């Protein structure tokens, strides 16, 4: 019985520990961890999740407006740099016309637990069975969809994404 709309961080840590016992390559959790029930056990949560040795991927979302009392997701790390995924000139708008810069503020895990997660991915269901594969935050940074972190090799070229050597065909809906 939960008696709460969410698990405590201690319970989430225990869940990740139990999942890690099966030795998966990665654990995906479609949760953002942006609003925490308690701030008390954040350090313990981070330590326990990191100790599992299994990368955990959490979610992020894009808000059309800056949210008061929440810090946007810091997108300065390598996983968000377009250069991580391509060697073409991303600053030339002709090269990545399919991936325009879009207005929006990325929000993800609270900064108090962010270090628990090896990767952060976009959770953005567009409806009608579509998901948004990328959100380009600015000229040099991009937030890949959560599911793309399962790829062993992820690239971006002028025609679209390449996942494990296979081009992904995009239509006008993305």
Tab-separated table of C-alpha atoms in Angstrom:
chain	number	residue	atom	x	y	z
A	1	UNK	CA	0.000	0.000	0.000
A	2	UNK	CA	1.440	3.341	-1.023
A	3	UNK	CA	-0.770	5.783	0.884
A	4	UNK	CA	0.960	8.402	-1.247
A	5	UNK	CA	0.932	9.533	-4.877
A	6	UNK	CA	4.577	8.492	-5.174
A	7	UNK	CA	7.243	6.315	-3.631
A	8	UNK	CA	9.739	7.770	-1.200
A	9	UNK	CA	13.295	8.209	-2.504
A	10	UNK	CA	14.320	5.358	-0.231
A	11	UNK	CA	11.729	3.090	-1.874
A	12	UNK	CA	12.824	4.200	-5.356
A	13	UNK	CA	16.432	3.436	-4.418
A	14	UNK	CA	15.401	-0.033	-3.207
A	15	UNK	CA	13.515	-0.635	-6.464
A	16	UNK	CA	16.595	0.309	-8.515
A	17	UNK	CA	18.751	-1.940	-6.330
A	18	UNK	CA	16.390	-4.871	-6.892
A	19	UNK	CA	16.267	-4.246	-10.657
A	20	UNK	CA	20.060	-3.980	-10.771
A	21	UNK	CA	20.380	-7.448	-9.229
A	22	UNK	CA	19.261	-8.845	-12.617
A	23	UNK	CA	22.302	-7.107	-14.163
A	24	UNK	CA	20.526	-5.149	-16.924
A	25	UNK	CA	22.627	-2.934	-19.207
A	26	UNK	CA	20.472	0.036	-18.257
A	27	UNK	CA	17.356	0.897	-16.262
A	28	UNK	CA	14.763	3.225	-17.798
A	29	UNK	CA	12.260	4.934	-15.566
A	30	UNK	CA	9.638	7.175	-17.135
A	31	UNK	CA	9.691	9.525	-14.186
A	32	UNK	CA	11.157	12.982	-13.947
A	33	UNK	CA	12.038	13.156	-10.230
A	34	UNK	CA	11.536	16.905	-10.422
A	35	UNK	CA	9.233	17.278	-7.437
A	36	UNK	CA	10.400	15.367	-4.406
A	37	UNK	CA	8.170	14.276	-1.532
A	38	UNK	CA	11.058	14.844	0.859
A	39	UNK	CA	14.423	16.576	0.653
A	40	UNK	CA	15.807	14.552	3.581
A	41	UNK	CA	17.136	11.436	1.900
A	42	UNK	CA	18.475	12.841	-1.368
A	43	UNK	CA	22.164	12.120	-0.678
A	44	UNK	CA	21.387	8.547	0.346
A	45	UNK	CA	19.247	8.083	-2.788
A	46	UNK	CA	22.030	9.331	-5.085
A	47	UNK	CA	24.638	7.151	-3.383
A	48	UNK	CA	22.479	4.020	-3.513
A	49	UNK	CA	21.521	4.464	-7.169
A	50	UNK	CA	25.133	5.115	-8.179
A	51	UNK	CA	26.296	2.107	-6.158
A	52	UNK	CA	24.127	-0.246	-8.257
A	53	UNK	CA	26.611	0.199	-11.109
A	54	UNK	CA	23.737	0.187	-13.607
A	55	UNK	CA	23.048	3.382	-15.546
A	56	UNK	CA	19.597	4.747	-14.767
A	57	UNK	CA	17.824	6.934	-17.333
A	58	UNK	CA	15.224	9.395	-16.065
A	59	UNK	CA	12.918	11.707	-17.940
A	60	UNK	CA	12.677	15.377	-18.774
A	61	UNK	CA	10.028	17.547	-20.347
A	62	UNK	CA	9.848	20.836	-22.204
A	63	UNK	CA	7.691	23.630	-20.832
A	64	UNK	CA	6.632	26.496	-23.092
A	65	UNK	CA	7.115	28.861	-20.134
A	66	UNK	CA	9.712	29.256	-17.421
A	67	UNK	CA	8.317	27.526	-14.332
A	68	UNK	CA	8.543	29.460	-11.085
A	69	UNK	CA	10.397	27.800	-8.219
A	70	UNK	CA	11.966	25.197	-10.523
A	71	UNK	CA	15.418	25.314	-12.018
A	72	UNK	CA	15.635	24.324	-15.684
A	73	UNK	CA	17.618	21.199	-16.498
A	74	UNK	CA	21.284	22.091	-16.969
A	75	UNK	CA	22.029	21.102	-20.558
A	76	UNK	CA	25.749	21.883	-20.663
A	77	UNK	CA	27.012	18.298	-20.371
A	78	UNK	CA	28.250	16.202	-23.273
A	79	UNK	CA	25.027	14.193	-23.633
A	80	UNK	CA	23.175	17.349	-24.695
A	81	UNK	CA	25.765	18.737	-27.124
A	82	UNK	CA	24.883	18.276	-30.776
A	83	UNK	CA	28.589	17.717	-31.451
A	84	UNK	CA	28.303	14.473	-29.472
A	85	UNK	CA	26.048	13.101	-32.221
A	86	UNK	CA	27.360	14.693	-35.416
A	87	UNK	CA	30.410	16.174	-37.066
A	88	UNK	CA	28.478	18.383	-39.495
A	89	UNK	CA	28.279	22.121	-38.835
A	90	UNK	CA	25.211	22.338	-36.605
A	91	UNK	CA	25.354	26.126	-36.670
A	92	UNK	CA	24.568	26.140	-40.399
A	93	UNK	CA	20.739	25.988	-40.480
A	94	UNK	CA	20.793	24.168	-43.831
A	95	UNK	CA	22.530	21.168	-42.280
A	96	UNK	CA	19.899	20.311	-39.684
A	97	UNK	CA	16.740	21.782	-41.191
A	98	UNK	CA	14.715	18.840	-39.814
A	99	UNK	CA	15.805	19.791	-36.276
A	100	UNK	CA	14.976	23.471	-35.732
A	101	UNK	CA	15.618	25.304	-32.488
A	102	UNK	CA	12.345	25.388	-30.561
A	103	UNK	CA	11.271	27.674	-27.785
A	104	UNK	CA	10.928	25.901	-24.481
A	105	UNK	CA	12.504	25.280	-21.140
A	106	UNK	CA	13.819	21.803	-20.328
A	107	UNK	CA	12.997	20.467	-16.867
A	108	UNK	CA	14.192	17.206	-15.412
A	109	UNK	CA	15.263	15.717	-12.111
A	110	UNK	CA	15.735	18.001	-9.151
A	111	UNK	CA	19.312	19.184	-8.818
A	112	UNK	CA	19.353	17.351	-5.474
A	113	UNK	CA	19.053	13.954	-7.207
A	114	UNK	CA	20.320	14.695	-10.724
A	115	UNK	CA	23.648	12.915	-10.141
A	116	UNK	CA	21.806	9.640	-9.539
A	117	UNK	CA	20.965	9.442	-13.240
A	118	UNK	CA	23.507	8.550	-15.880
A	119	UNK	CA	21.335	9.963	-18.640
A	120	UNK	CA	18.273	12.149	-19.027
A	121	UNK	CA	15.853	11.823	-21.936
A	122	UNK	CA	12.878	13.662	-23.304
A	123	UNK	CA	9.463	12.266	-22.391
A	124	UNK	CA	7.181	13.876	-24.941
A	125	UNK	CA	4.188	12.024	-26.303
A	126	UNK	CA	2.736	13.960	-29.219
A	127	UNK	CA	-0.483	11.931	-29.475
A	128	UNK	CA	-1.641	9.624	-32.264
A	129	UNK	CA	1.238	7.264	-31.556
A	130	UNK	CA	3.986	9.847	-32.145
A	131	UNK	CA	6.834	10.798	-29.874
A	132	UNK	CA	9.202	13.680	-30.366
A	133	UNK	CA	12.676	12.215	-30.920
A	134	UNK	CA	14.588	15.414	-30.159
A	135	UNK	CA	14.048	18.873	-28.816
A	136	UNK	CA	16.707	21.303	-29.977
A	137	UNK	CA	17.218	23.659	-27.063
A	138	UNK	CA	19.503	26.047	-28.924
A	139	UNK	CA	21.987	25.992	-31.811
A	140	UNK	CA	24.417	23.739	-29.975
A	141	UNK	CA	22.302	21.625	-27.621
A	142	UNK	CA	19.649	18.962	-28.074
A	143	UNK	CA	17.584	16.788	-25.736
A	144	UNK	CA	17.163	13.273	-27.201
A	145	UNK	CA	14.063	11.219	-26.499
A	146	UNK	CA	14.378	8.941	-23.505
A	147	UNK	CA	14.162	5.767	-25.630
A	148	UNK	CA	17.129	6.770	-27.803
A	149	UNK	CA	19.468	6.213	-24.880
A	150	UNK	CA	19.025	2.480	-25.416
A	151	UNK	CA	21.001	2.752	-28.673
A	152	UNK	CA	24.600	1.646	-28.738
A	153	UNK	CA	25.351	4.233	-31.410
A	154	UNK	CA	23.341	7.403	-31.905
A	155	UNK	CA	24.143	9.924	-34.639
A	156	UNK	CA	22.476	12.913	-36.256
A	157	UNK	CA	22.997	13.852	-39.889
A	158	UNK	CA	21.396	16.295	-42.305
A	159	UNK	CA	18.602	13.807	-43.123
A	160	UNK	CA	17.678	12.779	-39.590
A	161	UNK	CA	18.783	10.460	-36.807
A	162	UNK	CA	20.837	7.308	-37.275
A	163	UNK	CA	20.345	4.667	-34.599
A	164	UNK	CA	22.796	1.755	-34.513
A	165	UNK	CA	23.718	2.438	-38.141
A	166	UNK	CA	20.114	2.591	-39.393
A	167	UNK	CA	18.634	5.834	-40.715
A	168	UNK	CA	15.338	6.763	-39.107
A	169	UNK	CA	12.900	8.154	-41.637
A	170	UNK	CA	11.009	11.158	-40.356
A	171	UNK	CA	7.781	12.545	-41.751
A	172	UNK	CA	6.512	16.089	-41.249
A	173	UNK	CA	5.133	15.080	-37.837
A	174	UNK	CA	8.627	14.086	-36.725
